[in-house]
């Protein structure tokens, strides 16, 4: 008997049921020594990989968290085209007056003003 050939005596008995009558039947299992060699599989074999778990690091003092502050950005504003044009308000009518200064009068300063219509 060579290596890998089945043995002449059964290695185990298993209980099966006969298909037609459904009665239990003992079946002899003959085993043989099979040579095996380890070869790399053509696919990756899954292995359990440890997953690192985060843990809190004790701090010696409280660390300030920076608060974001808004930064002012200059907004371009449109400049008027006529910046040198002088604007005169012509809708207001002012009364025409003239001042006449007299040298005689009861005032201490010696000046009298009166409005004369033109």
PDB file of C-alpha atoms in Angstrom:
ATOM      1  CA  UNK A   1       0.000   0.000   0.000  1.00  0.00           C
ATOM      2  CA  UNK A   2       1.434   3.312  -1.003  1.00  0.00           C
ATOM      3  CA  UNK A   3       1.154   6.701   0.550  1.00  0.00           C
ATOM      4  CA  UNK A   4      -2.305   8.183   0.022  1.00  0.00           C
ATOM      5  CA  UNK A   5      -4.045   4.874  -0.708  1.00  0.00           C
ATOM      6  CA  UNK A   6      -7.241   4.092   1.240  1.00  0.00           C
ATOM      7  CA  UNK A   7      -6.844   1.741   4.197  1.00  0.00           C
ATOM      8  CA  UNK A   8      -8.347  -1.743   4.270  1.00  0.00           C
ATOM      9  CA  UNK A   9     -10.404  -1.095   7.411  1.00  0.00           C
ATOM     10  CA  UNK A  10     -12.931   1.671   7.929  1.00  0.00           C
ATOM     11  CA  UNK A  11     -11.784   4.673   9.876  1.00  0.00           C
ATOM     12  CA  UNK A  12     -15.242   5.732  10.944  1.00  0.00           C
ATOM     13  CA  UNK A  13     -18.910   4.766  10.740  1.00  0.00           C
ATOM     14  CA  UNK A  14     -21.624   7.239   9.929  1.00  0.00           C
ATOM     15  CA  UNK A  15     -25.344   6.768  10.207  1.00  0.00           C
ATOM     16  CA  UNK A  16     -27.319   7.547   7.064  1.00  0.00           C
ATOM     17  CA  UNK A  17     -30.933   6.886   6.106  1.00  0.00           C
ATOM     18  CA  UNK A  18     -31.825   4.589   3.230  1.00  0.00           C
ATOM     19  CA  UNK A  19     -33.589   6.683   0.554  1.00  0.00           C
ATOM     20  CA  UNK A  20     -36.625   4.451  -0.128  1.00  0.00           C
ATOM     21  CA  UNK A  21     -37.489   3.053   3.284  1.00  0.00           C
ATOM     22  CA  UNK A  22     -35.956   5.835   5.390  1.00  0.00           C
ATOM     23  CA  UNK A  23     -34.423   3.235   7.695  1.00  0.00           C
ATOM     24  CA  UNK A  24     -31.108   4.045   9.396  1.00  0.00           C
ATOM     25  CA  UNK A  25     -28.100   2.383   7.774  1.00  0.00           C
ATOM     26  CA  UNK A  26     -24.520   2.381   9.049  1.00  0.00           C
ATOM     27  CA  UNK A  27     -22.068   3.438   6.361  1.00  0.00           C
ATOM     28  CA  UNK A  28     -18.359   2.716   6.629  1.00  0.00           C
ATOM     29  CA  UNK A  29     -16.064   5.653   5.944  1.00  0.00           C
ATOM     30  CA  UNK A  30     -12.665   4.639   4.613  1.00  0.00           C
ATOM     31  CA  UNK A  31      -9.981   7.235   5.072  1.00  0.00           C
ATOM     32  CA  UNK A  32      -6.600   7.593   3.492  1.00  0.00           C
ATOM     33  CA  UNK A  33      -3.525   9.605   4.305  1.00  0.00           C
ATOM     34  CA  UNK A  34      -3.379  12.452   1.845  1.00  0.00           C
ATOM     35  CA  UNK A  35      -0.203  14.402   1.351  1.00  0.00           C
ATOM     36  CA  UNK A  36      -0.668  18.117   1.468  1.00  0.00           C
ATOM     37  CA  UNK A  37       1.594  20.914   0.502  1.00  0.00           C
ATOM     38  CA  UNK A  38       1.088  24.560   1.254  1.00  0.00           C
ATOM     39  CA  UNK A  39       0.943  26.787  -1.800  1.00  0.00           C
ATOM     40  CA  UNK A  40       0.053  30.487  -1.866  1.00  0.00           C
ATOM     41  CA  UNK A  41      -3.589  31.088  -2.655  1.00  0.00           C
ATOM     42  CA  UNK A  42      -4.389  33.116  -5.788  1.00  0.00           C
ATOM     43  CA  UNK A  43      -6.435  35.535  -3.677  1.00  0.00           C
ATOM     44  CA  UNK A  44      -5.850  37.421  -0.468  1.00  0.00           C
ATOM     45  CA  UNK A  45      -6.732  35.504   2.657  1.00  0.00           C
ATOM     46  CA  UNK A  46      -8.447  37.786   5.193  1.00  0.00           C
ATOM     47  CA  UNK A  47      -6.615  38.146   8.475  1.00  0.00           C
ATOM     48  CA  UNK A  48      -7.893  40.018  11.501  1.00  0.00           C
ATOM     49  CA  UNK A  49      -6.146  43.376  11.629  1.00  0.00           C
ATOM     50  CA  UNK A  50      -6.121  45.346  14.864  1.00  0.00           C
ATOM     51  CA  UNK A  51      -7.886  48.691  14.496  1.00  0.00           C
ATOM     52  CA  UNK A  52      -6.313  51.502  16.521  1.00  0.00           C
ATOM     53  CA  UNK A  53      -8.744  53.033  18.983  1.00  0.00           C
ATOM     54  CA  UNK A  54      -8.301  56.734  19.813  1.00  0.00           C
ATOM     55  CA  UNK A  55      -7.871  57.556  23.459  1.00  0.00           C
ATOM     56  CA  UNK A  56      -7.883  60.971  25.132  1.00  0.00           C
ATOM     57  CA  UNK A  57      -4.506  62.410  26.030  1.00  0.00           C
ATOM     58  CA  UNK A  58      -4.484  64.173  29.401  1.00  0.00           C
ATOM     59  CA  UNK A  59      -3.570  67.848  29.055  1.00  0.00           C
ATOM     60  CA  UNK A  60      -1.567  69.647  31.753  1.00  0.00           C
ATOM     61  CA  UNK A  61      -3.660  72.804  31.313  1.00  0.00           C
ATOM     62  CA  UNK A  62      -6.638  73.984  29.336  1.00  0.00           C
ATOM     63  CA  UNK A  63      -5.854  74.863  25.758  1.00  0.00           C
ATOM     64  CA  UNK A  64      -7.645  77.912  24.330  1.00  0.00           C
ATOM     65  CA  UNK A  65      -9.542  77.236  21.150  1.00  0.00           C
ATOM     66  CA  UNK A  66      -9.147  80.089  18.663  1.00  0.00           C
ATOM     67  CA  UNK A  67     -12.442  81.737  17.722  1.00  0.00           C
ATOM     68  CA  UNK A  68     -12.660  82.823  14.097  1.00  0.00           C
ATOM     69  CA  UNK A  69     -13.221  86.571  13.760  1.00  0.00           C
ATOM     70  CA  UNK A  70     -14.599  88.231  10.634  1.00  0.00           C
ATOM     71  CA  UNK A  71     -12.110  90.242   8.627  1.00  0.00           C
ATOM     72  CA  UNK A  72     -13.291  93.494   7.067  1.00  0.00           C
ATOM     73  CA  UNK A  73     -12.800  93.508   3.322  1.00  0.00           C
ATOM     74  CA  UNK A  74     -12.936  96.798   1.400  1.00  0.00           C
ATOM     75  CA  UNK A  75     -15.921  96.915  -0.946  1.00  0.00           C
ATOM     76  CA  UNK A  76     -15.390  98.873  -4.165  1.00  0.00           C
ATOM     77  CA  UNK A  77     -17.876 101.738  -4.437  1.00  0.00           C
ATOM     78  CA  UNK A  78     -18.683 103.525  -7.708  1.00  0.00           C
ATOM     79  CA  UNK A  79     -17.185 107.001  -8.053  1.00  0.00           C
ATOM     80  CA  UNK A  80     -19.365 109.726  -9.634  1.00  0.00           C
ATOM     81  CA  UNK A  81     -18.199 110.846 -13.059  1.00  0.00           C
ATOM     82  CA  UNK A  82     -18.556 114.603 -12.455  1.00  0.00           C
ATOM     83  CA  UNK A  83     -16.551 115.151  -9.307  1.00  0.00           C
ATOM     84  CA  UNK A  84     -15.283 118.661 -10.163  1.00  0.00           C
ATOM     85  CA  UNK A  85     -18.610 120.124 -11.326  1.00  0.00           C
ATOM     86  CA  UNK A  86     -19.722 122.991  -9.103  1.00  0.00           C
ATOM     87  CA  UNK A  87     -23.336 122.725  -8.051  1.00  0.00           C
ATOM     88  CA  UNK A  88     -25.245 125.950  -7.503  1.00  0.00           C
ATOM     89  CA  UNK A  89     -28.718 125.946  -6.086  1.00  0.00           C
ATOM     90  CA  UNK A  90     -30.719 128.189  -8.419  1.00  0.00           C
ATOM     91  CA  UNK A  91     -34.132 127.276  -7.023  1.00  0.00           C
ATOM     92  CA  UNK A  92     -33.751 129.516  -3.954  1.00  0.00           C
ATOM     93  CA  UNK A  93     -34.612 133.175  -4.553  1.00  0.00           C
ATOM     94  CA  UNK A  94     -32.896 135.522  -2.153  1.00  0.00           C
ATOM     95  CA  UNK A  95     -34.112 139.096  -1.656  1.00  0.00           C
ATOM     96  CA  UNK A  96     -31.898 141.727  -3.220  1.00  0.00           C
ATOM     97  CA  UNK A  97     -30.599 144.089  -0.539  1.00  0.00           C
ATOM     98  CA  UNK A  98     -28.050 146.789  -0.412  1.00  0.00           C
ATOM     99  CA  UNK A  99     -26.488 148.465   2.559  1.00  0.00           C
ATOM    100  CA  UNK A 100     -25.900 152.173   2.730  1.00  0.00           C
ATOM    101  CA  UNK A 101     -23.620 153.414   5.475  1.00  0.00           C
ATOM    102  CA  UNK A 102     -24.255 156.895   6.853  1.00  0.00           C
ATOM    103  CA  UNK A 103     -21.722 158.730   8.901  1.00  0.00           C
ATOM    104  CA  UNK A 104     -24.286 160.642  10.887  1.00  0.00           C
ATOM    105  CA  UNK A 105     -26.572 158.969  13.362  1.00  0.00           C
ATOM    106  CA  UNK A 106     -27.332 158.369  16.990  1.00  0.00           C
ATOM    107  CA  UNK A 107     -25.360 155.052  17.083  1.00  0.00           C
ATOM    108  CA  UNK A 108     -22.180 154.808  19.032  1.00  0.00           C
ATOM    109  CA  UNK A 109     -20.349 153.195  16.170  1.00  0.00           C
ATOM    110  CA  UNK A 110     -21.389 155.912  13.817  1.00  0.00           C
ATOM    111  CA  UNK A 111     -22.859 153.499  11.241  1.00  0.00           C
ATOM    112  CA  UNK A 112     -26.475 153.108  10.183  1.00  0.00           C
ATOM    113  CA  UNK A 113     -27.736 150.438   7.793  1.00  0.00           C
ATOM    114  CA  UNK A 114     -30.975 150.671   5.953  1.00  0.00           C
ATOM    115  CA  UNK A 115     -32.442 148.573   3.180  1.00  0.00           C
ATOM    116  CA  UNK A 116     -33.265 150.402   0.023  1.00  0.00           C
ATOM    117  CA  UNK A 117     -35.489 148.771  -2.582  1.00  0.00           C
ATOM    118  CA  UNK A 118     -34.096 148.908  -6.071  1.00  0.00           C
TER     119      UNK A 118
END
